[in-house]
Amino acid sequence: MSYVEVRNISKVFQTQQENLPALENISFTMEQHGFYCLIGHSGCGKSTLLRIIDGLTEPTTGEVLISAKVTNRPGFDRGMVFQHFNLLPWRAVLGNVEFGLENRRMSKRERRERAMHYIHMVGLDGFEHYYPSQLSGGMQQRVGLARALAIEPEILLMDEPFGSLDAQTRETMQTELMRIWSIEKRTVLFVTHDIEEAIFLSDRVIVMGQRPGRIVDIIDVDFPRPRDENLRNLAGFTEMRGRVWKTLKCAASEAKASAAKR
Amino acid sequence: MSYVEVRNISKVFQTQQENLPALENISFTMEQHGFYCLIGHSGCGKSTLLRIIDGLTEPTTGEVLISAKVTNRPGFDRGMVFQHFNLLPWRAVLGNVEFGLENRRMSKRERRERAMHYIHMVGLDGFEHYYPSQLSGGMQQRVGLARALAIEPEILLMDEPFGSLDAQTRETMQTELMRIWSIEKRTVLFVTHDIEEAIFLSDRVIVMGQRPGRIVDIIDVDFPRPRDENLRNLAGFTEMRGRVWKTLKCAASEAKASAAKR
Amino acid sequence: GERVADSALRVAITSPTQPSYVETIYGPVHYGAEFGLNITADDFRIFDSHATATQTVLAGQADIVGGSFVSHLIIRERGLDFKMFCPFVNMDDFVMAGRNGVTEVEQLFDPDTRVAIDSPGGASGVILNAMLQAAGTGKTIADLPNVRILESSALRSSVFVADGVDATVIHLTQFKQAAEQVSDAVIITTLYKDVPVFIKEAFAAPASWLEENLELAASFCASVLKAARELPRDFDLFVSAVNEFVGVPPSEAMLRETFDLISQYEFWPKNGDLEPEAITQMAKMAVLSGVLEEVPDPTEVVDRRPINRALELLGGRVE
Amino acid sequence: MDPVTRKDTWISQSRKNRIAKWGLRVASFLVFLAVWQWYGAKPEMFAVAPPSQVFPAFYEAMLSGELPKAAAGTLYTMAVGYLLAVVVGIVVGFGIAVSVWARNTIEPIVNAAYSAPMALLIPILGVYIGLEFQGRLFLVMVWAVFVIIVNTAAGVRETPPSLMEMAQSFGLNPWSIYRKVIFPSALPYILVGLRLGAGRALRGAVTAEILMSTTNLGKFLIDAGSTFNMPKLLAGIMLVILLGLVIIQGAEYLEQRILSWRRV
Amino acid sequence: MSGFKTAQQRGVTRLEKDSQIIQGEKLRLRDQKWFQRLLVWGLLVAVWEILGVILGPFFLPRISQVFLSMFAAFTNGDLTTLASSLRQMFLGFGLAAVVGIPIGLIMGRSRWAEYVLGIYVNALFVTSLEALLPFIIILVGTDFYFRVVVVFLFAIFYIIINTAAGVRAIDPNLFETAAAFCTPRLKLFIKIILPAALPYVIAGLRLGLGHAVKGMVIAELWVVVDTGRRLVDLGFARKLPEYFALALWIVLFGALANQILLSFQKRLTPWGSEIAGFTGSRKK
Ligand SMILES: Nc1ncnc2c1ncn2[C@@H]1O[C@H](COP(=O)(O)OP(=O)(O)OP(=O)(O)O)[C@@H](O)[C@H]1O
Ligand SMILES: Nc1ncnc2c1ncn2[C@@H]1O[C@H](COP(=O)(O)OP(=O)(O)OP(=O)(O)O)[C@@H](O)[C@H]1O
Ligand SMILES: [Mg+2]
Ligand SMILES: [Mg+2]
């Protein structure tokens, strides 16, 4: 029995203009302590899928099972890093990171310490008392990241958490994430656009095609850990990169073709 | 005389807590029809610099000259792609793209045609009547891109325009941007986190360090155009990549050291 | 009669028409032509405040104002040269109602008796003073130990019914309705039966206007006085007048009672009274009530010429 | 220049601004006084006494303690009624925004009641609630409560779903979501409602004192009005306006303090 | 949690709206609007009726009698009178909107306008406008325009204050966008400020409308005409059923106009901002 099982999920959005099928028949499983990357084109439904797994949106059909139990609402076992940060504008950085901890049984001091720890981890020391509107985009994203990490959830759902980061911060964050993951062994579902990032991080890459969003390929990544820059020089790496690339390309042209037919 | 001259720009933000020097003594020039990339860590002041050049924020000291004239307010000669998209929530995609054109003298039909042209260019055909809240993050970013392209400005200021795009869309957009640029020869200042993207696109890479934001290196990229995937295999490419990487890393550790001293 | 002027007379009235002074409008509209007056119901502007009505005249939006006698006196004391030239209501159906064993005037001065009146400047204050005077108590409302100030008679009567007060000044019609709800409600004293002299309402105009429009004022007054003479004679005529000018006419039975009161107690001045003694007495009451500083010279506050001329037009006094 | 995008430069100019602001205010007020004097001094402007009469009347009534005592009584009624309105208004406002039942059944009534002239109630209210303090309190409350309800409901509904989604994702219980997300997010609206409500509460208190049982400032105004003492009447009205301005400006100041995060 | 989730689905967020519709889930009886209204309103009516019986007609007319009088209003001319009052009310309210919205937009946008106008708007907002009525009568007389002006004054300050608050709440990024695309100052109002502040503007219009109705009644009570005169007369004669019937008609028309404004809001804000789905009843 897998730890997380996503079963036949579909989702149709109703808009004023039409019914938009966003996800179609998505099924996959995740083992405990696995690192999974979700990759796919813009608009293929990655965020929607993450929101369904987190229990924020109901799927039109299908269900999500965690430890064999159907789950349809958020819980402390899952932590989400939002694509659009979703910071509370009226709280400074510290308050935003503490936010997720406030429903847990812990002393104020402990909470503050934990928050400061993760603020340090994402490199925002000194900005604890800045409001989101005073931060750059990348800094805001790191606040969202710290907030999710701080609750130390079993399952981390990360929606393009490094999307607004610069290359170097990004690399630092990747390494940091790997380190945390290797120590505390969370189960991670990580959405990204970046093929190299996906391969670098994950045990398995789930490739999605679009219109409607569906799984077009699932690739196991067996490179030994810990991984580093040299990964790129391995023969298997370029090959794998090419495979994902091609799958995505195919899916896109298929989608275009089917859109043209409509 | 250079086309665009950025002269001794500094910027200090006043916050409740302190005075935050965001930019210090930034000077560089851009030639007409050149493609410039600005690269630097999150929070180093790239967006601020772009906003100053566009005339949206006043610098604390220094000035921006375009065609040797001091410029301190937005004009039709510059088009801006915002990092946070900044779409008007009450307008659908088409309306958002038309927005920039509405202050130009042109017939409604012409405006619509132009907007549709750029919507097509960014691959959003069929979404003309969707509101921003109904689009995925990457789709929203492409709307912002189309909006800036549509006014066909002399100078394009692009603040991480491909930040939320998936790899494939991103590549398509890069190629498309290159194509437009090679035909219509605009002057482009392009902010990115992605070193490869910077090298792939630009004539010159401006590397920024942080706290306070300043220029740490300016690198000319002489690879012949048109460029393609094979660029990566050139010897000079890896070298250049390494140089930028190192400069960024140094700047970061310097900043850390100076922060520690404070 | 001869035609005085074709220019319409515009009249500001300070409260909505009720059966007990329906002759105010009925007279000019129906008998005006006899005296050369060209006036319709539309020429009457009805307000809910004396100040507003007076202001309207001052601003030239109306020519004369019909309102409470005491208010006219106060206006004069404020330095505005208004003169009264025609009374239209002397008496009214105000009664002092009591309950919870309050049946005598003296009991009003018991600290346990809750009495509702309106504020000192209001009509019921002056009326209550007149009642207290007539009852020979030698006291005024200032001596009442336990008062509630409620501006409208409707409010006072509902509070009376709800047992919020033990005594109050209200209209007889309101008392009748109240008595249906309150078994021990009694009339302690009345304005019309127990107070010998009262001038409730009169028309006034700026002295300068009167100087120039004596004839017009006289014809107007004549038409009002004629109605004051005709209506109390004929119940059917009275009913038709009420139906014409009162928004929501009361039931016929109630009208009958009002009609009887009007004719029996001479609510309406048939001869244009406004005698100096009566004026002085009213002014004293106003001084007692604390709304007037001093008693004015009665010949100053009234321009008797229009009244005298009106009586001429009407062919003399009646008894 | 554009105050929003240039906000950093605005800060450095704030001193100059303050001077200009008060300069403009004082100047426009002087012009207003002059016009008032000219207008009120005309003999046919009986109801509009000129400032040269109103200010002395005001001064005298203040000195004699008549006006301060009346104002204190009115303010007391207003404050108690307003507090009631705040509690009821926020609770009902939240209820309407959150519960379908309340929205379907209570909101139409609130909307209708909001546009109903409350003065129409006075003749019947007194009988049930009494015309004394409780009656006035009730009137103050209904005068102020609807604007608070309407604004609170609007604010709650405006809470960005993305933030609530985030809070849900972090496992906040409903109570915490209200407290930590919906309430702060609705706060700007609620504060507008509270500010408007404070002004209305004052007006409601004065109106109740005029139309129900006459006391305090209401009595002051009625007495002056019914004896046609126009300077005194205007002096009373002036005090009501002054009190209102102080209340509103105070509320505005508090609003800015509370919402300081918006100005950064 | 489950109770909350229900509220979320139907009200506070629209997260679940889509799936609900698609699954075509039939609402239970107790979730049906008509059922809820029937129950709650029916209860209120019943309580009124019983109170009316207990208290007697002097205090409270039975609601059944009020309803009968409401029907009678069709024939006895009350509604015609009310209609003519409402015509003036809408004229005054329309003027207040036309004048108030631009002033509010400018005051929210320009500090200078705020410095000069703010204090007067606030002062007039807290003033009992009743005190100004005599003055207004001097200026415009007691006829048609008097009532229009009173309604105008009653409504406009709410519109101004809310509109200005809405403008101040606009996301600065939107101004930046407009500036970047060289939007001229004047167009800024139409293209950015008005749409962005629209929810506040409409809230202001709704508040203003409530006051316009009040202004109408007070003006007419003051110069005793039309509906106001009718109310005075009915009150004086203590014909409570008719009095309540007319008052209820006024309230009903006010509520109707309010509802129309709400539907305007939905029409004008189709971009799916949360407000659109919230205020007022939502189609199921
Ligand atoms: N609330 C909504 N109403 C209607 N359509 C929606 C809604 N939310 C998302 N969609 C549509 O669903 C599709 C998938 O959106 P989603 O945000 O999941 O994409 P994504 O894969 O996360 O894209 P990106 O990488 O650009 O963030 C898009 O076509 C979008 O237009
Ligand atoms: N309005 C403001 N008030 C105060 N500080 C600000 C403001 N805007 C930006 N800053 C600060 O200025 C610095 C530079 O911000 P900027 O947005 O230009 O960074 P950036 O290089 O674009 O970063 P990113 O790549 O993350 O978008 C940051 O430290 C930020 O906190
Ligand atoms: Mg997404
Ligand atoms: Mg930036």
GROMACS .gro file of C-alpha atoms in nm, chain B residues 11 13-14 16 55-58 72-73, chain D residues 1 5-6 8-9 11-12 260-261 264:
model
   20
  273LYS     CA    1   1.820   5.474  -0.405
  275PHE     CA    2   1.422   5.341   0.096
  276GLN     CA    3   1.295   5.491   0.413
  278GLN     CA    4   0.989   5.264   0.980
  317GLY     CA    5   1.033   5.664  -1.452
  318LEU     CA    6   0.804   5.503  -1.196
  319THR     CA    7   1.027   5.574  -0.899
  320GLU     CA    8   1.256   5.867  -0.844
  334ASN     CA    9   1.202   6.096  -1.514
  335ARG     CA   10   0.859   5.984  -1.612
  844MET     CA   11   0.372   6.390  -0.887
  848THR     CA   12   0.456   5.569  -0.671
  849ARG     CA   13   0.645   5.862  -0.531
  851ASP     CA   14   0.932   5.793  -0.069
  852THR     CA   15   0.961   6.152  -0.182
  854ILE     CA   16   0.791   6.150   0.321
  855SER     CA   17   1.061   6.408   0.287
 1103SER     CA   18  -0.021   5.123   0.957
 1104TRP     CA   19   0.091   4.821   0.760
 1107VAL     CA   20   0.458   5.107   0.441
   0.00000   0.00000   0.00000
